[in-house]
Short mmCIF file of C-alpha atoms in Angstrom, two decimals:
data_model
loop_
_atom_site.label_atom_id
_atom_site.label_comp_id
_atom_site.label_asym_id
_atom_site.label_seq_id
_atom_site.Cartn_x
_atom_site.Cartn_y
_atom_site.Cartn_z
CA MET S 109 0.13 -0.18 0.03
CA ILE S 110 2.78 2.33 1.03
CA GLU S 111 4.71 1.82 -2.38
CA CYS S 112 1.41 2.61 -4.36
CA VAL S 113 1.23 5.93 -2.61
CA SER S 114 4.68 6.80 -2.92
CA TYR S 115 4.74 5.77 -6.73
CA LEU S 116 1.32 8.12 -6.91
CA VAL S 117 3.30 10.70 -5.26
CA PHE S 118 6.28 10.18 -7.84
CA LEU S 119 4.18 10.45 -10.86
CA THR S 120 2.53 13.76 -9.75
CA LEU S 121 5.46 15.32 -8.83
CA PHE S 122 6.94 14.25 -12.34
CA SER S 123 4.18 15.36 -14.05
CA LEU S 124 4.40 18.61 -12.33
CA VAL S 125 8.02 19.05 -13.12
CA LEU S 126 7.71 17.69 -16.75
CA PHE S 127 4.46 19.99 -17.88
CA PRO S 128 6.06 23.66 -17.45
CA LEU S 129 9.05 21.95 -19.36
CA TRP S 130 6.52 20.81 -22.14
CA ALA S 131 4.63 24.16 -22.22
CA CYS S 132 7.79 26.18 -22.41
CA LEU S 133 8.89 23.87 -25.51
CA LEU S 134 5.65 24.22 -27.31
CA PHE S 135 5.52 28.05 -26.84
CA ASP S 136 8.97 28.12 -27.99
CA SER S 137 8.26 26.04 -31.27
CA TYR S 138 5.07 28.07 -31.70
CA PHE S 139 6.85 31.45 -31.60
CA ARG S 140 9.70 30.29 -34.01
CA ALA S 141 7.03 28.90 -36.44
CA MET S 142 5.17 32.43 -36.34
CA GLU S 143 8.57 34.22 -37.18
CA VAL S 144 9.27 31.88 -39.59
CA PHE S 145 5.76 32.38 -41.44
CA ASP S 146 6.20 35.92 -40.95
CA ARG S 147 9.22 35.94 -42.95
CA LEU S 148 7.50 33.91 -45.67
#
């Protein structure tokens, strides 16, 4: 039971750390694409 709870906590922390990273990557690629389209 304790292993299951610690696993859930680990997953939650992991997703909380990864989500901002993914958001930054998505916004970065999005703005880069906008710059490229503006040059076209």
